[in-house]
Amino acid sequence: MPKKEKIGSDGYSEEIYDAKRNELEELGIAYQPPSPERNSDEEWKSLNDEVSHEAKKIIATLDRLSANAKRLAEKDELHREYLGLVPRVEEAREEIKKTLAEVSDTASFGVVREAGEVLRMGDELEDVLQSESPVQPRSLVRMLIEEFLNAKKYVLGKLRKWLGLQHRYGDPLPPA
């Protein structure tokens, strides 16, 4: 590629891709994006052996641009998926806040502190889900969500236990 052709920092330029594809078509070669089918196709292998060095360079450039475009599309899809999980995390945080508000006067300091830590965990998880870059791997995000939901369940159990004691025996510390 001549130095005057600029590829974006993301490694993909639609204009360059279209221009290179047109160049290849002018040489009489129909471009196929890289795939296992293309690599195992005997016709493509024989065509690739017969083409000029210049055509091979164009094919390599198109392959690289195609791979970068695919990577960008997957990253965007993953980011949209993560943004779809944010409302679930917000609902869980609101549930903890509501329960904490009901029992914060009577619950032990340790339980209130644990609930606060789980709320901070939810805030951090939201930040991870909403961050533009870098997008975290699915396995890491799945693990973080599972940890948060398990911690939420544990803390809500403890808070509801205090809430049950409060309803059963009355408020142990009546307002002054």
mmCIF file of C-alpha atoms in Angstrom:
data_model
loop_
_atom_site.group_PDB
_atom_site.id
_atom_site.type_symbol
_atom_site.label_atom_id
_atom_site.label_comp_id
_atom_site.label_asym_id
_atom_site.label_seq_id
_atom_site.Cartn_x
_atom_site.Cartn_y
_atom_site.Cartn_z
ATOM 1 C CA MET A 1 0.000 0.000 0.000
ATOM 2 C CA PRO A 2 1.396 3.419 -0.843
ATOM 3 C CA LYS A 3 2.133 5.630 2.126
ATOM 4 C CA LYS A 4 -0.490 8.176 1.058
ATOM 5 C CA GLU A 5 -3.275 5.655 1.782
ATOM 6 C CA LYS A 6 -4.154 5.927 5.435
ATOM 7 C CA ILE A 7 -5.785 3.159 7.391
ATOM 8 C CA GLY A 8 -7.578 4.237 10.533
ATOM 9 C CA SER A 9 -6.230 3.498 13.981
ATOM 10 C CA ASP A 10 -8.751 0.658 14.170
ATOM 11 C CA GLY A 11 -7.016 -1.038 11.229
ATOM 12 C CA TYR A 12 -9.920 -0.753 8.812
ATOM 13 C CA SER A 13 -10.829 1.659 6.037
ATOM 14 C CA GLU A 14 -13.857 0.983 3.871
ATOM 15 C CA GLU A 15 -12.534 3.214 1.080
ATOM 16 C CA ILE A 16 -9.251 1.324 0.855
ATOM 17 C CA TYR A 17 -11.076 -2.007 1.044
ATOM 18 C CA ASP A 18 -13.368 -1.042 -1.852
ATOM 19 C CA ALA A 19 -10.468 0.352 -3.902
ATOM 20 C CA LYS A 20 -8.360 -2.783 -3.438
ATOM 21 C CA ARG A 21 -11.310 -5.007 -4.233
ATOM 22 C CA ASN A 22 -11.930 -3.074 -7.456
ATOM 23 C CA GLU A 23 -8.238 -3.399 -8.370
ATOM 24 C CA LEU A 24 -8.474 -7.147 -7.893
ATOM 25 C CA GLU A 25 -11.638 -7.354 -10.007
ATOM 26 C CA GLU A 26 -9.877 -5.406 -12.772
ATOM 27 C CA LEU A 27 -7.252 -8.157 -12.750
ATOM 28 C CA GLY A 28 -10.077 -10.664 -13.255
ATOM 29 C CA ILE A 29 -10.028 -12.159 -9.744
ATOM 30 C CA ALA A 30 -13.179 -12.391 -7.632
ATOM 31 C CA TYR A 31 -12.196 -11.820 -3.999
ATOM 32 C CA GLN A 32 -13.433 -14.176 -1.297
ATOM 33 C CA PRO A 33 -12.936 -13.216 2.374
ATOM 34 C CA PRO A 34 -10.678 -15.557 4.353
ATOM 35 C CA SER A 35 -12.483 -18.652 5.586
ATOM 36 C CA PRO A 36 -11.836 -22.373 6.005
ATOM 37 C CA GLU A 37 -13.945 -23.004 2.886
ATOM 38 C CA ARG A 38 -11.823 -20.636 0.805
ATOM 39 C CA ASN A 39 -8.579 -22.173 2.060
ATOM 40 C CA SER A 40 -9.738 -25.708 1.231
ATOM 41 C CA ASP A 41 -11.171 -24.753 -2.185
ATOM 42 C CA GLU A 42 -8.966 -26.242 -4.905
ATOM 43 C CA GLU A 43 -10.047 -23.613 -7.432
ATOM 44 C CA TRP A 44 -8.936 -20.803 -5.099
ATOM 45 C CA LYS A 45 -5.604 -22.548 -4.419
ATOM 46 C CA SER A 46 -4.844 -22.923 -8.121
ATOM 47 C CA LEU A 47 -5.930 -19.323 -8.792
ATOM 48 C CA ASN A 48 -3.723 -18.099 -5.940
ATOM 49 C CA ASP A 49 -0.725 -19.985 -7.373
ATOM 50 C CA GLU A 50 -1.238 -18.459 -10.829
ATOM 51 C CA VAL A 51 -1.732 -14.795 -9.848
ATOM 52 C CA SER A 52 0.997 -12.174 -9.979
ATOM 53 C CA HIS A 53 2.945 -10.904 -6.988
ATOM 54 C CA GLU A 54 0.964 -7.644 -7.092
ATOM 55 C CA ALA A 55 -2.358 -9.529 -6.937
ATOM 56 C CA LYS A 56 -1.082 -11.568 -3.986
ATOM 57 C CA LYS A 57 -0.233 -8.331 -2.159
ATOM 58 C CA ILE A 58 -3.734 -6.999 -2.849
ATOM 59 C CA ILE A 59 -5.302 -10.244 -1.584
ATOM 60 C CA ALA A 60 -3.167 -10.093 1.578
ATOM 61 C CA THR A 61 -4.238 -6.477 2.171
ATOM 62 C CA LEU A 62 -7.899 -7.369 1.654
ATOM 63 C CA ASP A 63 -7.549 -10.338 4.007
ATOM 64 C CA ARG A 64 -6.036 -8.106 6.687
ATOM 65 C CA LEU A 65 -8.722 -5.438 6.258
ATOM 66 C CA SER A 66 -11.445 -8.095 6.293
ATOM 67 C CA ALA A 67 -10.090 -9.606 9.512
ATOM 68 C CA ASN A 68 -9.914 -6.160 11.137
ATOM 69 C CA ALA A 69 -13.489 -5.362 10.082
ATOM 70 C CA LYS A 70 -14.688 -8.665 11.528
ATOM 71 C CA ARG A 71 -12.856 -7.969 14.800
ATOM 72 C CA LEU A 72 -14.436 -4.498 15.027
ATOM 73 C CA ALA A 73 -17.916 -5.899 14.374
ATOM 74 C CA GLU A 74 -17.462 -8.518 17.102
ATOM 75 C CA LYS A 75 -16.241 -5.840 19.527
ATOM 76 C CA ASP A 76 -19.297 -3.666 18.804
ATOM 77 C CA GLU A 77 -21.630 -6.635 19.241
ATOM 78 C CA LEU A 78 -19.995 -7.519 22.561
ATOM 79 C CA HIS A 79 -20.293 -3.918 23.757
ATOM 80 C CA ARG A 80 -24.029 -3.861 22.893
ATOM 81 C CA GLU A 81 -24.474 -7.159 24.741
ATOM 82 C CA TYR A 82 -22.770 -5.718 27.831
ATOM 83 C CA LEU A 83 -24.944 -2.597 27.725
ATOM 84 C CA GLY A 84 -27.974 -4.905 27.749
ATOM 85 C CA LEU A 85 -26.787 -6.373 31.069
ATOM 86 C CA VAL A 86 -26.539 -2.995 32.824
ATOM 87 C CA PRO A 87 -30.288 -2.819 33.729
ATOM 88 C CA ARG A 88 -30.064 -6.211 35.505
ATOM 89 C CA VAL A 89 -27.157 -4.982 37.603
ATOM 90 C CA GLU A 90 -29.003 -1.736 38.379
ATOM 91 C CA GLU A 91 -32.115 -3.679 39.474
ATOM 92 C CA ALA A 92 -30.027 -5.841 41.795
ATOM 93 C CA ARG A 93 -28.346 -2.766 43.281
ATOM 94 C CA GLU A 94 -31.709 -1.058 43.822
ATOM 95 C CA GLU A 95 -33.046 -4.169 45.552
ATOM 96 C CA ILE A 96 -30.077 -4.161 47.925
ATOM 97 C CA LYS A 97 -30.441 -0.407 48.569
ATOM 98 C CA LYS A 98 -34.167 -0.769 49.309
ATOM 99 C CA THR A 99 -33.661 -3.658 51.714
ATOM 100 C CA LEU A 100 -30.700 -1.902 53.324
ATOM 101 C CA ALA A 101 -32.794 1.234 53.882
ATOM 102 C CA GLU A 102 -35.454 -0.852 55.656
ATOM 103 C CA VAL A 103 -33.057 -2.538 58.083
ATOM 104 C CA SER A 104 -30.097 -0.178 58.338
ATOM 105 C CA ASP A 105 -31.228 1.110 61.745
ATOM 106 C CA THR A 106 -31.369 -2.346 63.309
ATOM 107 C CA ALA A 107 -28.904 -4.490 61.350
ATOM 108 C CA SER A 108 -25.418 -5.056 62.666
ATOM 109 C CA PHE A 109 -22.593 -2.915 61.375
ATOM 110 C CA GLY A 110 -20.963 -5.955 59.748
ATOM 111 C CA VAL A 111 -24.030 -6.752 57.654
ATOM 112 C CA VAL A 112 -24.423 -3.118 56.601
ATOM 113 C CA ARG A 113 -20.729 -2.973 55.662
ATOM 114 C CA GLU A 114 -21.038 -6.181 53.597
ATOM 115 C CA ALA A 115 -24.053 -4.721 51.796
ATOM 116 C CA GLY A 116 -22.031 -1.587 51.057
ATOM 117 C CA GLU A 117 -19.220 -3.695 49.620
ATOM 118 C CA VAL A 118 -21.672 -5.547 47.369
ATOM 119 C CA LEU A 119 -23.068 -2.197 46.199
ATOM 120 C CA ARG A 120 -19.530 -1.040 45.352
ATOM 121 C CA MET A 121 -19.015 -4.325 43.533
ATOM 122 C CA GLY A 122 -22.149 -3.553 41.495
ATOM 123 C CA ASP A 123 -20.838 -0.056 40.698
ATOM 124 C CA GLU A 124 -17.547 -1.492 39.456
ATOM 125 C CA LEU A 125 -19.378 -4.112 37.408
ATOM 126 C CA GLU A 126 -21.486 -1.386 35.799
ATOM 127 C CA ASP A 127 -18.321 0.549 34.957
ATOM 128 C CA VAL A 128 -16.844 -2.556 33.298
ATOM 129 C CA LEU A 129 -20.029 -3.131 31.295
ATOM 130 C CA GLN A 130 -20.324 0.491 30.176
ATOM 131 C CA SER A 131 -16.661 1.152 29.376
ATOM 132 C CA GLU A 132 -15.927 1.857 25.729
ATOM 133 C CA SER A 133 -12.549 0.189 25.619
ATOM 134 C CA PRO A 134 -11.093 -2.210 26.200
ATOM 135 C CA VAL A 135 -14.022 -4.581 26.047
ATOM 136 C CA GLN A 136 -13.485 -7.361 28.556
ATOM 137 C CA PRO A 137 -13.710 -11.013 27.474
ATOM 138 C CA ARG A 138 -17.103 -12.695 27.846
ATOM 139 C CA SER A 139 -15.752 -15.252 30.315
ATOM 140 C CA LEU A 140 -14.474 -12.533 32.673
ATOM 141 C CA VAL A 141 -17.721 -10.560 32.524
ATOM 142 C CA ARG A 142 -19.774 -13.718 33.055
ATOM 143 C CA MET A 143 -17.652 -14.561 36.117
ATOM 144 C CA LEU A 144 -18.005 -11.009 37.504
ATOM 145 C CA ILE A 145 -21.785 -11.103 37.063
ATOM 146 C CA GLU A 146 -22.031 -14.507 38.765
ATOM 147 C CA GLU A 147 -19.910 -13.269 41.687
ATOM 148 C CA PHE A 148 -22.044 -10.146 42.012
ATOM 149 C CA LEU A 149 -25.334 -12.069 41.901
ATOM 150 C CA ASN A 150 -24.066 -14.603 44.464
ATOM 151 C CA ALA A 151 -22.901 -11.792 46.753
ATOM 152 C CA LYS A 152 -26.260 -10.033 46.280
ATOM 153 C CA LYS A 153 -28.139 -13.193 47.217
ATOM 154 C CA TYR A 154 -25.950 -13.710 50.288
ATOM 155 C CA VAL A 155 -26.271 -10.112 51.518
ATOM 156 C CA LEU A 156 -30.020 -9.973 50.859
ATOM 157 C CA GLY A 157 -30.406 -13.167 52.875
ATOM 158 C CA LYS A 158 -28.574 -11.583 55.794
ATOM 159 C CA LEU A 159 -30.499 -8.313 55.493
ATOM 160 C CA ARG A 160 -33.843 -10.098 55.255
ATOM 161 C CA LYS A 161 -32.929 -12.084 58.335
ATOM 162 C CA TRP A 162 -32.606 -8.796 60.210
ATOM 163 C CA LEU A 163 -35.838 -7.615 58.621
ATOM 164 C CA GLY A 164 -37.567 -10.799 59.816
ATOM 165 C CA LEU A 165 -36.260 -10.297 63.342
ATOM 166 C CA GLN A 166 -37.470 -6.714 63.263
ATOM 167 C CA HIS A 167 -40.973 -7.772 62.203
ATOM 168 C CA ARG A 168 -41.107 -10.660 64.639
ATOM 169 C CA TYR A 169 -39.803 -8.974 67.775
ATOM 170 C CA GLY A 170 -40.380 -5.340 66.964
ATOM 171 C CA ASP A 171 -37.756 -2.672 66.595
ATOM 172 C CA PRO A 172 -35.143 -3.413 69.275
ATOM 173 C CA LEU A 173 -34.035 0.206 69.310
ATOM 174 C CA PRO A 174 -37.139 2.398 69.236
ATOM 175 C CA PRO A 175 -36.516 5.934 67.984
ATOM 176 C CA ALA A 176 -35.522 8.351 70.719
#
